[in-house]
Coordinates of C-alpha atoms in Angstrom, one line a residue:
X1025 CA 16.8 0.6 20.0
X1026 CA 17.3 1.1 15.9
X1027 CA 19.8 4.0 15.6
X1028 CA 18.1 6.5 12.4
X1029 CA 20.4 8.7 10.4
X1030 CA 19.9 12.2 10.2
X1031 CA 18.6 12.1 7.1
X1032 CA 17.4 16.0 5.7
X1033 CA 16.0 15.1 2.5
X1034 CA 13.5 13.0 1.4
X1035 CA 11.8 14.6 -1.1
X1036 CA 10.4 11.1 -2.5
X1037 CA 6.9 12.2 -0.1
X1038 CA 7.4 15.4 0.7
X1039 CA 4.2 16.7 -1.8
X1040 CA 1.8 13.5 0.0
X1041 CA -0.5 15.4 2.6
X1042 CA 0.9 14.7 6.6
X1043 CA -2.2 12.9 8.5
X1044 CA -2.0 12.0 12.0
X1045 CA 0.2 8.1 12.2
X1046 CA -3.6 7.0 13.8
X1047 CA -6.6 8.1 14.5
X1048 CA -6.9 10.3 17.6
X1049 CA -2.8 10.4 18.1
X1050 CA -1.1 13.4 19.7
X1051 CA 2.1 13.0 18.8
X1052 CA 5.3 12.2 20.9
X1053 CA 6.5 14.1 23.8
X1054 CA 9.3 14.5 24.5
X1055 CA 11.3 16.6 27.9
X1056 CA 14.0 18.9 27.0
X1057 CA 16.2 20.6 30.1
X1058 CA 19.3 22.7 29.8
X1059 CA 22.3 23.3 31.8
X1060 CA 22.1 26.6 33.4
X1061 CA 25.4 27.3 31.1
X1062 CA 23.4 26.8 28.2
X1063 CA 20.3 28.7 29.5
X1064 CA 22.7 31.7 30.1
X1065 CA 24.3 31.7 26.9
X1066 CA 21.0 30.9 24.8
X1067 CA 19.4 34.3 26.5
X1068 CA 22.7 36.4 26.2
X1069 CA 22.9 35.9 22.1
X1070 CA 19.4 35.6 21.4
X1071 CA 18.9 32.1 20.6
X1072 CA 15.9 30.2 20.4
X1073 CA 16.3 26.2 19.8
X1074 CA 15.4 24.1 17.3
X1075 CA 13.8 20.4 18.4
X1076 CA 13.6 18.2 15.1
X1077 CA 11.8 14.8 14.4
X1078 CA 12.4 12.1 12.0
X1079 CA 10.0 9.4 11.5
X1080 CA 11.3 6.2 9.7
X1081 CA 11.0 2.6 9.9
X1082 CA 12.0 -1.0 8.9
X1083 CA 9.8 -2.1 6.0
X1084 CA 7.5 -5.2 6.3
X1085 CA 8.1 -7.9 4.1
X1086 CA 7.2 -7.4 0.7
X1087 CA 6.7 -3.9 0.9
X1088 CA 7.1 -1.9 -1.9
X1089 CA 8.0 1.4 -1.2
X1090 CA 11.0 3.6 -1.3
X1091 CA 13.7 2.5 0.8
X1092 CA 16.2 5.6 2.2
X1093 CA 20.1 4.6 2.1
X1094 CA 20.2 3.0 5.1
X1095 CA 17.1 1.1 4.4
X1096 CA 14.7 2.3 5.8
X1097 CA 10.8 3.8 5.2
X1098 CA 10.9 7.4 5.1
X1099 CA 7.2 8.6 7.1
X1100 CA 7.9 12.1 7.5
X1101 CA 9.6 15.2 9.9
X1102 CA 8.7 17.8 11.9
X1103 CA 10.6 21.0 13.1
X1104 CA 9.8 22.6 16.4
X1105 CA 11.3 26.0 16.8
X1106 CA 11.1 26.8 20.9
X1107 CA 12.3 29.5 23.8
X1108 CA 15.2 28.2 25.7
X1109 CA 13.5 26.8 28.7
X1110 CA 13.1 23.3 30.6
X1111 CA 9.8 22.2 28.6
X1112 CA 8.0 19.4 27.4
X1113 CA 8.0 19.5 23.8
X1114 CA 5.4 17.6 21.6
X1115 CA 4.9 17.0 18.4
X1116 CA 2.0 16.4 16.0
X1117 CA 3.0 13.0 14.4
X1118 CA 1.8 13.9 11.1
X1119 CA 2.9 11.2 8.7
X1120 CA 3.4 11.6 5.4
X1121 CA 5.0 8.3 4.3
X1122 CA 3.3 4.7 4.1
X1123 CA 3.1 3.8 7.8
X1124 CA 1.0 0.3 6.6
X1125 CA 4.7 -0.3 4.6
X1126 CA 6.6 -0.2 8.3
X1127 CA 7.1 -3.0 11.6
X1128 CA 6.7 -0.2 13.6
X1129 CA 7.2 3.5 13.4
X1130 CA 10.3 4.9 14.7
X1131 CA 11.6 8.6 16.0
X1132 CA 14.7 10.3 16.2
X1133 CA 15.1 13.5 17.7
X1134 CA 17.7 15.9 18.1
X1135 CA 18.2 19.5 19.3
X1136 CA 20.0 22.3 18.1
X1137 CA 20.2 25.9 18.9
X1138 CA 18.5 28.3 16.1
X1139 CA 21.5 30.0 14.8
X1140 CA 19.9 33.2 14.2
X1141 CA 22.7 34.8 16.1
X1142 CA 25.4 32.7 16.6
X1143 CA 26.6 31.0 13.2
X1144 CA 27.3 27.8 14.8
X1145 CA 25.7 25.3 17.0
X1146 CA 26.3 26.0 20.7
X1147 CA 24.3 23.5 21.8
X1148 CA 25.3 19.6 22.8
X1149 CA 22.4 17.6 23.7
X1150 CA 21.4 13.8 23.5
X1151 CA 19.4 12.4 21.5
X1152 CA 16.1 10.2 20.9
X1153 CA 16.3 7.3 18.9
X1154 CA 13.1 5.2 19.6
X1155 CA 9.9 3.4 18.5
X1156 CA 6.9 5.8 19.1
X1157 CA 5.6 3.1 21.5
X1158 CA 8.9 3.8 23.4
X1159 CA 8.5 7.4 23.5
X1160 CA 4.5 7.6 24.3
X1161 CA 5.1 4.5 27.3
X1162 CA 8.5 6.3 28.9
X1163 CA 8.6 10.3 28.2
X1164 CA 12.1 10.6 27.3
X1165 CA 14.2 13.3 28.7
X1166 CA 17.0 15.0 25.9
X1167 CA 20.0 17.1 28.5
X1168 CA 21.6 19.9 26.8
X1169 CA 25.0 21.6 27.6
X1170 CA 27.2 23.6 25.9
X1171 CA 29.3 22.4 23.0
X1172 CA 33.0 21.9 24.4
X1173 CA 32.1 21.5 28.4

């Protein structure tokens, strides 16, 4: 598994039109289940959740594309904004970077709560990092708890 950094900018594609990574692809799922602790605070403050995805990959030889600082093929993101439940999330794989320029397309995804009322992050999950192959053969599961138990 290639670890991916969690990389907010890449404005090198961001104006390149998101298309499905291939024909007839739904996009990664992915399960997301919470603590009751975390259930209970998410509903008392208000808070939704927000389920991010960052597509990337190693570059093929003799590609030339942009590389991002850790080397890799920026393909795109997606930002999920969701009710605090246990849910299967899933995502559109729209990719807006040069999939052909890529070994094979990678995910990372990580969860956060929405911060709408709560100016911090209360939320301490795992996270995804995995080739879309990965996600699509084995539906991964991401726990969340509270931050600091």
């Amino acid at each position: 598994m290639i670890r991916l950094s969690r990389l907010l900018g890449a404005a090198l594609i961001a104006a390149a039109p998101a298309l499905p990574l291939h024909a007839g692809d739904t996009g990664p799922s992915v399960a997301i289940s919470f603590s009751d602790a975390a259930l209970g605070l998410l509903s008392a403050k208000g808070e939704s959740v927000i389920v991010w995805a960052y597509y990337a990959g190693d570059p093929v030889e003799g590609a030339e594309v942009p590389l991002t600082d850790e080397g890799l093929v920026f393909l795109g993101e997606e930002t999920l904004r969701i009710t605090p439940a246990d849910q299967i999330v899933h995502f559109a794989a729209k990719i807006a970077g040069p999939v052909e320029s890529v070994a094979e397309p990678l995910v990372n995804v990580a969860v956060w709560s929405g911060r709408e009322a709560a100016e911090f992050n209360l939320l301490d999950c795992s996270m995804i990092d995995a080739s879309l192959r990965e996600i699509a053969e084995n539906r991964p599961t991401i726990l969340c708890g509270v931050v600091g138990q």
